mmCIF file of C-alpha atoms and ligand atoms in Angstrom:
data_model
loop_
_atom_site.group_PDB
_atom_site.id
_atom_site.type_symbol
_atom_site.label_atom_id
_atom_site.label_comp_id
_atom_site.label_asym_id
_atom_site.label_seq_id
_atom_site.Cartn_x
_atom_site.Cartn_y
_atom_site.Cartn_z
ATOM 1 C CA MET A 23 -37.377 67.499 -33.846
ATOM 2 C CA SER A 24 -40.281 67.566 -36.125
ATOM 3 C CA ILE A 25 -43.663 68.446 -34.608
ATOM 4 C CA ILE A 26 -45.682 66.328 -37.111
ATOM 5 C CA VAL A 27 -44.355 63.267 -38.723
ATOM 6 C CA ALA A 28 -46.569 61.029 -41.016
ATOM 7 C CA GLU A 29 -45.304 57.491 -41.901
ATOM 8 C CA GLY A 30 -47.188 55.669 -44.666
ATOM 9 C CA VAL A 31 -50.466 57.321 -43.574
ATOM 10 C CA THR A 32 -53.334 55.887 -45.581
ATOM 11 C CA LYS A 33 -57.224 56.342 -45.338
ATOM 12 C CA ARG A 34 -59.603 54.156 -47.099
ATOM 13 C CA PHE A 35 -63.192 54.918 -46.658
ATOM 14 C CA SER A 36 -64.253 51.617 -47.982
ATOM 15 C CA SER A 37 -62.519 48.540 -48.700
ATOM 16 C CA ASP A 38 -62.890 48.384 -52.330
ATOM 17 C CA SER A 39 -62.281 51.946 -53.212
ATOM 18 C CA ARG A 40 -59.120 53.677 -54.027
ATOM 19 C CA PRO A 41 -57.542 55.226 -50.900
ATOM 20 C CA ALA A 42 -58.569 58.888 -50.277
ATOM 21 C CA VAL A 43 -55.032 59.226 -48.738
ATOM 22 C CA ASP A 44 -52.439 56.927 -50.035
ATOM 23 C CA ALA A 45 -49.354 55.992 -47.997
ATOM 24 C CA VAL A 46 -48.014 59.619 -47.491
ATOM 25 C CA SER A 47 -45.033 60.189 -45.526
ATOM 26 C CA PHE A 48 -43.638 63.708 -44.358
ATOM 27 C CA ALA A 49 -42.157 65.768 -41.617
ATOM 28 C CA VAL A 50 -42.996 69.169 -40.444
ATOM 29 C CA ASP A 51 -40.810 71.295 -38.295
ATOM 30 C CA PRO A 52 -42.170 73.532 -35.500
ATOM 31 C CA GLY A 53 -43.157 77.003 -36.733
ATOM 32 C CA GLU A 54 -43.469 75.993 -40.358
ATOM 33 C CA PHE A 55 -46.495 77.252 -42.656
ATOM 34 C CA ILE A 56 -47.274 74.440 -44.792
ATOM 35 C CA VAL A 57 -49.831 74.986 -47.772
ATOM 36 C CA LEU A 58 -51.454 71.796 -49.127
ATOM 37 C CA LEU A 59 -52.307 72.470 -52.705
ATOM 38 C CA GLY A 60 -54.060 70.070 -55.100
ATOM 39 C CA PRO A 61 -57.315 69.568 -57.119
ATOM 40 C CA SER A 62 -60.597 68.878 -55.470
ATOM 41 C CA GLY A 63 -60.910 65.238 -54.174
ATOM 42 C CA CYS A 64 -57.072 64.794 -53.971
ATOM 43 C CA GLY A 65 -57.236 64.165 -50.121
ATOM 44 C CA LYS A 66 -56.197 67.296 -48.506
ATOM 45 C CA THR A 67 -59.284 67.564 -46.065
ATOM 46 C CA THR A 68 -58.946 63.954 -45.402
ATOM 47 C CA LEU A 69 -55.201 64.377 -44.462
ATOM 48 C CA LEU A 70 -55.940 67.203 -42.171
ATOM 49 C CA LYS A 71 -58.833 65.418 -40.335
ATOM 50 C CA MET A 72 -56.348 62.506 -39.617
ATOM 51 C CA ILE A 73 -54.106 64.879 -37.973
ATOM 52 C CA ASN A 74 -56.728 65.864 -35.532
ATOM 53 C CA ARG A 75 -58.146 62.513 -35.416
ATOM 54 C CA ILE A 76 -61.765 63.426 -36.837
ATOM 55 C CA TYR A 77 -60.741 60.439 -39.174
ATOM 56 C CA GLU A 78 -58.526 57.463 -37.999
ATOM 57 C CA PRO A 79 -55.792 56.298 -40.515
ATOM 58 C CA THR A 80 -56.617 52.906 -42.117
ATOM 59 C CA SER A 81 -52.899 52.253 -41.833
ATOM 60 C CA GLY A 82 -49.661 54.178 -41.019
ATOM 61 C CA GLN A 83 -48.965 56.423 -38.168
ATOM 62 C CA LEU A 84 -49.071 59.965 -37.301
ATOM 63 C CA LEU A 85 -46.564 61.354 -34.817
ATOM 64 C CA ILE A 86 -47.261 64.446 -32.797
ATOM 65 C CA ASP A 87 -44.050 65.840 -31.097
ATOM 66 C CA GLY A 88 -42.829 62.372 -31.404
ATOM 67 C CA VAL A 89 -45.792 60.668 -29.995
ATOM 68 C CA ASP A 90 -47.965 58.349 -31.815
ATOM 69 C CA SER A 91 -51.385 60.363 -31.974
ATOM 70 C CA ARG A 92 -53.241 57.273 -31.245
ATOM 71 C CA SER A 93 -51.824 56.996 -27.893
ATOM 72 C CA LEU A 94 -53.090 60.485 -27.012
ATOM 73 C CA PRO A 95 -56.553 61.097 -25.703
ATOM 74 C CA VAL A 96 -58.432 62.858 -28.291
ATOM 75 C CA THR A 97 -59.354 65.856 -26.006
ATOM 76 C CA HIS A 98 -55.802 66.245 -25.269
ATOM 77 C CA LEU A 99 -54.742 66.209 -28.939
ATOM 78 C CA ARG A 100 -57.347 68.708 -29.997
ATOM 79 C CA ARG A 101 -56.399 71.226 -27.299
ATOM 80 C CA ARG A 102 -52.847 71.398 -28.992
ATOM 81 C CA ILE A 103 -54.481 71.504 -32.553
ATOM 82 C CA GLY A 104 -56.543 74.545 -33.576
ATOM 83 C CA TYR A 105 -58.925 74.039 -36.509
ATOM 84 C CA ALA A 106 -60.458 76.463 -38.699
ATOM 85 C CA ILE A 107 -62.681 75.839 -41.849
ATOM 86 C CA GLN A 108 -64.239 77.436 -44.667
ATOM 87 C CA GLN A 109 -67.739 77.276 -43.274
ATOM 88 C CA THR A 110 -66.312 78.691 -40.040
ATOM 89 C CA GLY A 111 -68.281 76.097 -38.041
ATOM 90 C CA LEU A 112 -69.251 79.076 -35.692
ATOM 91 C CA PHE A 113 -72.338 78.327 -33.645
ATOM 92 C CA PRO A 114 -75.123 80.501 -34.984
ATOM 93 C CA HIS A 115 -76.951 80.963 -31.571
ATOM 94 C CA PHE A 116 -73.510 81.907 -29.807
ATOM 95 C CA ARG A 117 -72.415 85.309 -29.627
ATOM 96 C CA VAL A 118 -68.871 86.072 -30.964
ATOM 97 C CA GLU A 119 -67.310 86.111 -27.455
ATOM 98 C CA GLN A 120 -68.985 82.786 -26.718
ATOM 99 C CA ASN A 121 -67.893 81.251 -29.910
ATOM 100 C CA ILE A 122 -64.086 82.419 -29.110
ATOM 101 C CA ALA A 123 -64.414 80.952 -25.624
ATOM 102 C CA VAL A 124 -65.507 77.440 -26.344
ATOM 103 C CA VAL A 125 -62.267 75.576 -25.966
ATOM 104 C CA PRO A 126 -60.943 77.731 -23.019
ATOM 105 C CA ARG A 127 -64.432 76.977 -21.271
ATOM 106 C CA LEU A 128 -63.942 73.199 -22.025
ATOM 107 C CA LEU A 129 -60.437 73.547 -20.504
ATOM 108 C CA GLY A 130 -62.174 75.155 -17.443
ATOM 109 C CA TRP A 131 -60.411 78.495 -17.435
ATOM 110 C CA GLU A 132 -61.392 80.911 -15.056
ATOM 111 C CA ARG A 133 -63.852 83.795 -16.196
ATOM 112 C CA PRO A 134 -61.146 86.549 -15.928
ATOM 113 C CA ARG A 135 -58.667 84.714 -17.980
ATOM 114 C CA ILE A 136 -61.206 83.972 -20.687
ATOM 115 C CA GLU A 137 -62.214 87.445 -20.824
ATOM 116 C CA ALA A 138 -58.675 88.672 -21.278
ATOM 117 C CA ARG A 139 -58.024 85.995 -23.799
ATOM 118 C CA ILE A 140 -61.164 87.283 -25.712
ATOM 119 C CA THR A 141 -60.145 90.804 -25.730
ATOM 120 C CA GLU A 142 -56.390 89.655 -26.731
ATOM 121 C CA LEU A 143 -57.637 87.544 -29.774
ATOM 122 C CA LEU A 144 -60.171 90.295 -31.121
ATOM 123 C CA ASP A 145 -57.180 92.651 -31.223
ATOM 124 C CA LEU A 146 -54.943 89.901 -32.737
ATOM 125 C CA VAL A 147 -57.512 89.311 -35.553
ATOM 126 C CA GLY A 148 -58.431 92.938 -36.091
ATOM 127 C CA LEU A 149 -62.065 92.968 -34.916
ATOM 128 C CA PRO A 150 -63.429 95.700 -32.732
ATOM 129 C CA HIS A 151 -64.378 94.990 -29.212
ATOM 130 C CA ASP A 152 -67.900 95.968 -29.687
ATOM 131 C CA PHE A 153 -68.077 92.946 -32.029
ATOM 132 C CA ARG A 154 -68.022 90.602 -28.987
ATOM 133 C CA ARG A 155 -71.844 90.770 -28.433
ATOM 134 C CA ARG A 156 -72.838 90.096 -32.006
ATOM 135 C CA TYR A 157 -74.101 86.901 -33.397
ATOM 136 C CA PRO A 158 -72.239 85.306 -36.537
ATOM 137 C CA ARG A 159 -75.109 86.303 -38.920
ATOM 138 C CA GLN A 160 -74.393 89.963 -37.959
ATOM 139 C CA LEU A 161 -71.001 89.788 -39.546
ATOM 140 C CA SER A 162 -69.588 89.793 -43.159
ATOM 141 C CA GLY A 163 -68.039 86.467 -44.262
ATOM 142 C CA GLY A 164 -64.509 88.066 -43.736
ATOM 143 C CA GLN A 165 -65.286 88.889 -40.179
ATOM 144 C CA GLN A 166 -66.701 85.534 -39.596
ATOM 145 C CA GLN A 167 -63.458 83.947 -40.812
ATOM 146 C CA ARG A 168 -61.634 86.313 -38.307
ATOM 147 C CA VAL A 169 -63.851 84.848 -35.541
ATOM 148 C CA GLY A 170 -63.053 81.361 -36.633
ATOM 149 C CA LEU A 171 -59.515 82.035 -36.699
ATOM 150 C CA ALA A 172 -59.701 83.673 -33.117
ATOM 151 C CA ARG A 173 -61.486 80.527 -31.983
ATOM 152 C CA ALA A 174 -58.910 78.217 -33.446
ATOM 153 C CA LEU A 175 -56.161 80.236 -31.670
ATOM 154 C CA ALA A 176 -58.159 80.419 -28.338
ATOM 155 C CA ALA A 177 -56.367 77.816 -26.226
ATOM 156 C CA ASP A 178 -52.925 78.796 -27.831
ATOM 157 C CA PRO A 179 -52.498 75.335 -29.681
ATOM 158 C CA ALA A 180 -49.034 74.650 -31.263
ATOM 159 C CA ILE A 181 -50.534 73.453 -34.451
ATOM 160 C CA MET A 182 -53.295 75.189 -36.699
ATOM 161 C CA LEU A 183 -55.108 73.162 -39.217
ATOM 162 C CA MET A 184 -56.946 75.479 -41.701
ATOM 163 C CA ASP A 185 -59.054 74.001 -44.476
ATOM 164 C CA GLU A 186 -59.684 76.617 -47.119
ATOM 165 C CA PRO A 187 -60.572 79.050 -44.643
ATOM 166 C CA PHE A 188 -60.499 81.920 -46.946
ATOM 167 C CA GLY A 189 -62.128 79.890 -49.876
ATOM 168 C CA ALA A 190 -65.630 81.594 -49.844
ATOM 169 C CA LEU A 191 -64.060 85.094 -49.684
ATOM 170 C CA ASP A 192 -64.018 87.735 -52.432
ATOM 171 C CA ALA A 193 -60.692 88.260 -53.675
ATOM 172 C CA ILE A 194 -59.989 91.693 -51.829
ATOM 173 C CA THR A 195 -60.980 90.264 -48.496
ATOM 174 C CA ARG A 196 -59.065 87.331 -49.000
ATOM 175 C CA ALA A 197 -55.933 89.116 -49.896
ATOM 176 C CA ARG A 198 -56.492 91.148 -46.678
ATOM 177 C CA LEU A 199 -56.941 88.116 -44.552
ATOM 178 C CA GLN A 200 -53.782 86.413 -46.209
ATOM 179 C CA ASP A 201 -51.656 89.447 -45.309
ATOM 180 C CA GLU A 202 -52.946 89.516 -41.711
ATOM 181 C CA LEU A 203 -52.659 85.701 -41.274
ATOM 182 C CA LEU A 204 -48.915 86.278 -42.174
ATOM 183 C CA HIS A 205 -48.678 89.000 -39.772
ATOM 184 C CA ILE A 206 -50.474 86.955 -37.016
ATOM 185 C CA GLN A 207 -48.020 84.041 -37.822
ATOM 186 C CA ARG A 208 -45.071 86.295 -37.241
ATOM 187 C CA LYS A 209 -46.256 87.051 -33.847
ATOM 188 C CA VAL A 210 -47.610 83.406 -32.700
ATOM 189 C CA HIS A 211 -45.237 81.223 -34.526
ATOM 190 C CA LYS A 212 -47.721 78.213 -34.906
ATOM 191 C CA THR A 213 -47.043 75.243 -37.011
ATOM 192 C CA ILE A 214 -49.621 75.668 -39.772
ATOM 193 C CA LEU A 215 -51.177 73.187 -42.171
ATOM 194 C CA PHE A 216 -53.347 75.204 -44.626
ATOM 195 C CA VAL A 217 -55.331 73.674 -47.356
ATOM 196 C CA THR A 218 -56.147 75.618 -50.689
ATOM 197 C CA HIS A 219 -56.644 74.996 -54.195
ATOM 198 C CA ASP A 220 -55.657 78.560 -55.108
ATOM 199 C CA ILE A 221 -51.903 78.535 -56.451
ATOM 200 C CA GLU A 222 -51.460 82.267 -55.609
ATOM 201 C CA GLU A 223 -52.746 81.799 -52.051
ATOM 202 C CA ALA A 224 -50.281 78.950 -51.719
ATOM 203 C CA LEU A 225 -47.345 80.930 -53.069
ATOM 204 C CA ARG A 226 -48.006 83.905 -50.864
ATOM 205 C CA LEU A 227 -48.307 81.981 -47.568
ATOM 206 C CA ALA A 228 -46.204 78.753 -47.652
ATOM 207 C CA ASP A 229 -42.808 78.105 -46.276
ATOM 208 C CA ARG A 230 -43.254 74.975 -48.074
ATOM 209 C CA MET A 231 -46.171 73.586 -50.495
ATOM 210 C CA MET A 232 -47.275 69.838 -50.242
ATOM 211 C CA VAL A 233 -48.551 69.367 -53.660
ATOM 212 C CA MET A 234 -51.072 66.411 -53.678
ATOM 213 C CA ASN A 235 -52.816 64.396 -56.364
ATOM 214 C CA HIS A 236 -54.910 61.117 -56.117
ATOM 215 C CA GLY A 237 -54.235 60.923 -52.452
ATOM 216 C CA GLN A 238 -50.395 61.125 -52.749
ATOM 217 C CA ILE A 239 -47.751 63.836 -52.333
ATOM 218 C CA VAL A 240 -46.410 64.757 -55.665
ATOM 219 C CA GLN A 241 -43.963 67.355 -54.406
ATOM 220 C CA PHE A 242 -43.102 68.925 -51.159
ATOM 221 C CA ASP A 243 -40.773 71.855 -51.234
ATOM 222 C CA THR A 244 -40.456 75.638 -51.057
ATOM 223 C CA PRO A 245 -42.520 77.859 -53.356
ATOM 224 C CA LEU A 246 -39.413 78.849 -55.288
ATOM 225 C CA THR A 247 -38.474 75.081 -55.898
ATOM 226 C CA ILE A 248 -42.048 74.231 -56.806
ATOM 227 C CA LEU A 249 -42.196 77.001 -59.456
ATOM 228 C CA THR A 250 -39.061 76.689 -60.893
ATOM 229 C CA ARG A 251 -38.302 72.963 -60.579
ATOM 230 C CA PRO A 252 -41.668 71.168 -60.864
ATOM 231 C CA CYS A 253 -40.815 67.441 -60.528
ATOM 232 C CA THR A 254 -43.678 66.235 -62.629
ATOM 233 C CA ARG A 255 -45.850 67.652 -65.618
ATOM 234 C CA PHE A 256 -48.809 67.714 -63.103
ATOM 235 C CA VAL A 257 -46.925 70.057 -60.805
ATOM 236 C CA GLU A 258 -45.906 72.316 -63.664
ATOM 237 C CA GLN A 259 -49.312 72.531 -65.107
ATOM 238 C CA LEU A 260 -50.837 73.177 -61.552
ATOM 239 C CA THR A 261 -48.405 75.976 -60.947
ATOM 240 C CA SER A 262 -47.769 77.405 -64.402
ATOM 241 C CA ALA A 263 -48.497 80.874 -64.326
ATOM 242 C CA ASN A 264 -48.493 81.971 -68.039
ATOM 243 C CA ASP A 265 -46.861 85.164 -67.203
ATOM 244 C CA VAL A 266 -43.315 84.944 -65.913
ATOM 245 C CA LEU A 267 -43.422 88.511 -64.543
ATOM 246 C CA ARG A 268 -46.410 87.674 -62.632
ATOM 247 C CA ARG A 269 -44.679 84.782 -61.222
ATOM 248 C CA LEU A 270 -41.757 86.842 -59.969
ATOM 249 C CA SER A 271 -44.100 89.184 -58.496
ATOM 250 C CA LEU A 272 -45.302 86.342 -56.347
ATOM 251 C CA LEU A 273 -41.984 85.592 -54.918
ATOM 252 C CA THR A 274 -39.963 87.569 -52.427
ATOM 253 C CA VAL A 275 -36.300 88.634 -52.652
ATOM 254 C CA ALA A 276 -35.902 86.516 -49.264
ATOM 255 C CA SER A 277 -37.018 83.464 -50.885
ATOM 256 C CA ALA A 278 -34.486 83.801 -53.555
ATOM 257 C CA LEU A 279 -31.848 84.346 -51.197
ATOM 258 C CA GLY A 280 -32.648 81.205 -49.349
ATOM 259 C CA ARG A 281 -32.668 80.897 -45.647
ATOM 260 C CA GLU A 282 -29.205 80.094 -44.799
ATOM 261 C CA ARG A 283 -27.250 82.519 -46.965
ATOM 262 C CA PRO A 284 -24.635 84.311 -44.857
ATOM 263 C CA PRO A 285 -24.466 88.086 -44.821
ATOM 264 C CA ALA A 286 -21.959 89.427 -47.626
ATOM 265 C CA ALA A 287 -19.416 91.773 -46.731
ATOM 266 C CA GLY A 288 -18.445 95.062 -48.362
ATOM 267 C CA GLY A 289 -20.297 98.325 -48.967
ATOM 268 C CA SER A 290 -22.397 99.399 -51.895
ATOM 269 C CA ALA A 291 -23.281 102.727 -50.927
ATOM 270 C CA ASP A 292 -24.714 104.009 -54.255
ATOM 271 C CA LEU A 293 -26.955 100.890 -55.377
ATOM 272 C CA PRO A 294 -30.563 100.935 -54.939
ATOM 273 C CA PRO A 295 -31.113 98.648 -51.933
ATOM 274 C CA LEU A 296 -33.529 95.697 -52.038
ATOM 275 C CA HIS A 297 -35.601 94.598 -48.990
ATOM 276 C CA PRO A 298 -36.124 90.919 -48.317
ATOM 277 C CA GLN A 299 -39.931 91.262 -48.635
ATOM 278 C CA ASP A 300 -39.637 93.061 -52.002
ATOM 279 C CA ASP A 301 -41.042 90.975 -54.659
ATOM 280 C CA LEU A 302 -38.819 89.659 -57.382
ATOM 281 C CA ARG A 303 -40.436 91.415 -60.122
ATOM 282 C CA PHE A 304 -39.558 94.694 -58.454
ATOM 283 C CA ALA A 305 -35.984 93.459 -57.857
ATOM 284 C CA LEU A 306 -35.641 92.497 -61.584
ATOM 285 C CA THR A 307 -36.697 96.058 -62.339
ATOM 286 C CA GLN A 308 -34.195 97.491 -60.010
ATOM 287 C CA LEU A 309 -31.367 95.338 -61.229
ATOM 288 C CA LEU A 310 -31.950 96.294 -64.803
ATOM 289 C CA GLY A 311 -32.583 99.865 -63.818
ATOM 290 C CA ALA A 312 -29.253 100.150 -62.030
ATOM 291 C CA GLY A 313 -27.467 98.231 -64.852
ATOM 292 C CA GLU A 314 -25.891 95.930 -62.239
ATOM 293 C CA SER A 315 -25.622 92.207 -61.974
ATOM 294 C CA SER A 316 -26.246 92.206 -58.245
ATOM 295 C CA LEU A 317 -27.867 94.476 -55.614
ATOM 296 C CA PRO A 318 -27.449 94.400 -51.867
ATOM 297 C CA VAL A 319 -30.511 93.211 -49.745
ATOM 298 C CA ILE A 320 -30.816 95.486 -46.612
ATOM 299 C CA ASP A 321 -32.989 94.421 -43.661
ATOM 300 C CA ASP A 322 -32.732 96.653 -40.557
ATOM 301 C CA GLY A 323 -29.838 98.709 -41.843
ATOM 302 C CA ARG A 324 -27.814 95.487 -42.345
ATOM 303 C CA GLU A 325 -26.937 93.696 -45.468
ATOM 304 C CA VAL A 326 -28.169 90.435 -45.393
ATOM 305 C CA GLY A 327 -27.217 89.112 -48.703
ATOM 306 C CA ARG A 328 -26.969 90.012 -52.441
ATOM 307 C CA LEU A 329 -29.397 89.282 -55.178
ATOM 308 C CA THR A 330 -27.720 88.499 -58.286
ATOM 309 C CA LEU A 331 -29.042 88.435 -61.704
ATOM 310 C CA ALA A 332 -27.700 84.830 -61.819
ATOM 311 C CA ASP A 333 -30.114 84.032 -58.786
ATOM 312 C CA LEU A 334 -32.927 85.004 -61.113
ATOM 313 C CA ARG A 335 -31.593 83.348 -64.165
ATOM 314 C CA ALA A 336 -31.142 80.173 -62.365
ATOM 315 C CA MET A 337 -34.649 80.233 -61.244
ATOM 316 C CA LEU A 338 -36.162 81.212 -64.444
ATOM 317 C CA PRO A 339 -33.854 79.884 -67.237
ATOM 318 C CA SER A 340 -35.605 80.761 -70.387
ATOM 319 C CA THR A 341 -36.911 84.104 -69.548
ATOM 320 C CA VAL A 342 -34.450 85.826 -67.589
ATOM 321 C CA ALA A 343 -31.594 84.581 -69.701
ATOM 322 C CA GLY A 344 -33.102 86.353 -72.497
ATOM 323 C CA LEU A 345 -32.685 89.747 -70.520
ATOM 324 C CA GLU A 346 -29.049 89.240 -69.998
ATOM 325 C CA GLY A 347 -27.885 91.301 -72.981
ATOM 326 C CA HIS A 348 -29.181 94.517 -71.192
ATOM 327 C CA VAL A 349 -26.748 94.263 -68.278
ATOM 328 C CA PRO A 350 -23.249 93.511 -67.637
ATOM 329 C CA VAL A 351 -23.193 90.040 -66.103
ATOM 330 C CA SER A 352 -20.083 89.277 -64.170
ATOM 331 C CA GLY A 353 -20.735 85.515 -63.526
ATOM 332 C CA ALA A 354 -22.088 86.248 -60.076
HETATM 333 N N1 ADP B 417 -66.541 60.739 -45.177
HETATM 334 C C1 ADP B 417 -66.103 60.176 -46.290
HETATM 335 N N2 ADP B 417 -66.637 59.115 -46.685
HETATM 336 C C2 ADP B 417 -66.483 58.663 -47.948
HETATM 337 N N3 ADP B 417 -65.461 59.123 -48.892
HETATM 338 C C3 ADP B 417 -64.865 60.242 -48.437
HETATM 339 C C4 ADP B 417 -65.313 60.961 -47.240
HETATM 340 N N4 ADP B 417 -64.547 62.013 -47.253
HETATM 341 C C5 ADP B 417 -63.922 62.123 -48.353
HETATM 342 N N5 ADP B 417 -64.129 61.048 -49.130
HETATM 343 C C6 ADP B 417 -63.549 60.897 -50.428
HETATM 344 O O1 ADP B 417 -62.072 60.836 -50.261
HETATM 345 C C7 ADP B 417 -61.431 61.460 -51.422
HETATM 346 C C8 ADP B 417 -60.679 62.738 -50.983
HETATM 347 O O2 ADP B 417 -61.676 63.801 -50.520
HETATM 348 P P1 ADP B 417 -61.114 65.140 -49.625
HETATM 349 O O3 ADP B 417 -60.134 64.703 -48.604
HETATM 350 O O4 ADP B 417 -62.443 65.786 -49.151
HETATM 351 O O5 ADP B 417 -60.559 65.970 -50.715
HETATM 352 P P2 ADP B 417 -60.042 67.280 -50.874
HETATM 353 O O6 ADP B 417 -60.081 67.838 -49.581
HETATM 354 O O7 ADP B 417 -58.637 67.351 -51.461
HETATM 355 O O8 ADP B 417 -61.235 68.039 -52.044
HETATM 356 C C9 ADP B 417 -62.645 61.989 -52.318
HETATM 357 O O9 ADP B 417 -62.671 60.913 -53.132
HETATM 358 C C10 ADP B 417 -63.908 61.855 -51.529
HETATM 359 O O10 ADP B 417 -64.887 61.516 -52.191
HETATM 360 MG MG1 MG B 418 -61.362 69.624 -48.791
#
C-alpha cells in the first residue's frame, strides 16, 4: 500500500491569488526516494509543509498509511515524519546532543535510551562523538546539516521530508552528503521526499522525480524516463544537459536495466563485467571497447542482467545511434 497519497491537494494562501499548489495527486510507496524538482516558487516547499501539516490544504486530501492526515493529531503525525531544511533549524543555544534529542525528549524516552540513540545517530551521519558537546556555530555548514539529518531521524520516523537540505553547501560537501544520504538510506529505508532545484542532485538521488511547475506536477517518473522521455518542453529544458555523455555519467547501469528485469542465463566469461552501480558513460566505453553489443551485469558474483547497446540506443536515440557503426549490433 502507498505510504503517502495526495488526492487533488490544493493550497491557496489568499482567495484571489493563484494556488501555490494546484490540485496535485500522486502516490508514494514505502521506501521510495522521491525528489521534487522545479523552479523557485513552483510550490515544492508548500507541498512538503502540507504533508506534515505546517500548512493545511485548502482542498483535497492527504492520506498517510491510508489514513486522512487531518484525522491524526499533529503531534502523532510529526513523530512519524522527520523534517530537515536548508537552514537546519538547529537551536543555536542547544548543544549538538540536545538538538538531536529534541523529539525523543518530547516523546518521553528514558535518558539511557536517548544517550544510546545520540551515539548511534552520530555514527550514522558520520560525526565524531566528541561533537556532542559543541554548539551549532562551532560546526561547518556540512556538519550542521549532518546534525539536522540526525535530528530528523532521531525518533526513527517512517517518512523524511527534506527541503533543499544541501542547498547552501559547496559542491564538494554537497556531493559527499548526497553519497552519504544514499548510504544511510540503504540502511534505514525511509520514505524520503527531498526538494531540490538542482537537476544533478535530483538525478543522483531519486528513485522517482516529481517535476513541478506553477503548483502542478508536470511529470512524475524515474530519472531515466524523465531524461529520455520528457513529457513536455518544460521538462526537457529543465533537464537538458547539453552534453549527452555527461547525462550518461549521471545514470547507473541498474537504472537502465530496470527493477524487474529477470537474471539472464548463460556465461560470458571473457567479457568485462559491469556492476549495477557503474555509470552508463563507463558502460558505453566498456561496450565499445569490447566490441560487443551487450555486456553482463554482475552483482555479488551473480549475473543480474545484460546491458545492451540497444538499451542505450533506446534511451538516447540520436546520439548512441550514431555510435552504432563502431560495433556489431545484433538486434539485442
Ligand atoms: N506563507 C505564505 N504566504 C503566502 N504565500 C506563500 C507562502 N508560502 C509560499 N507562498 C507562495 O506560494 C508559492 C509557492 O511557494 P513555495 O512553496 O515556497 O515554492 P518553492 O518551494 O517551490 O520555491 C509562491 O508563489 C510563494 O510566494
Ligand atoms: Mg522552497
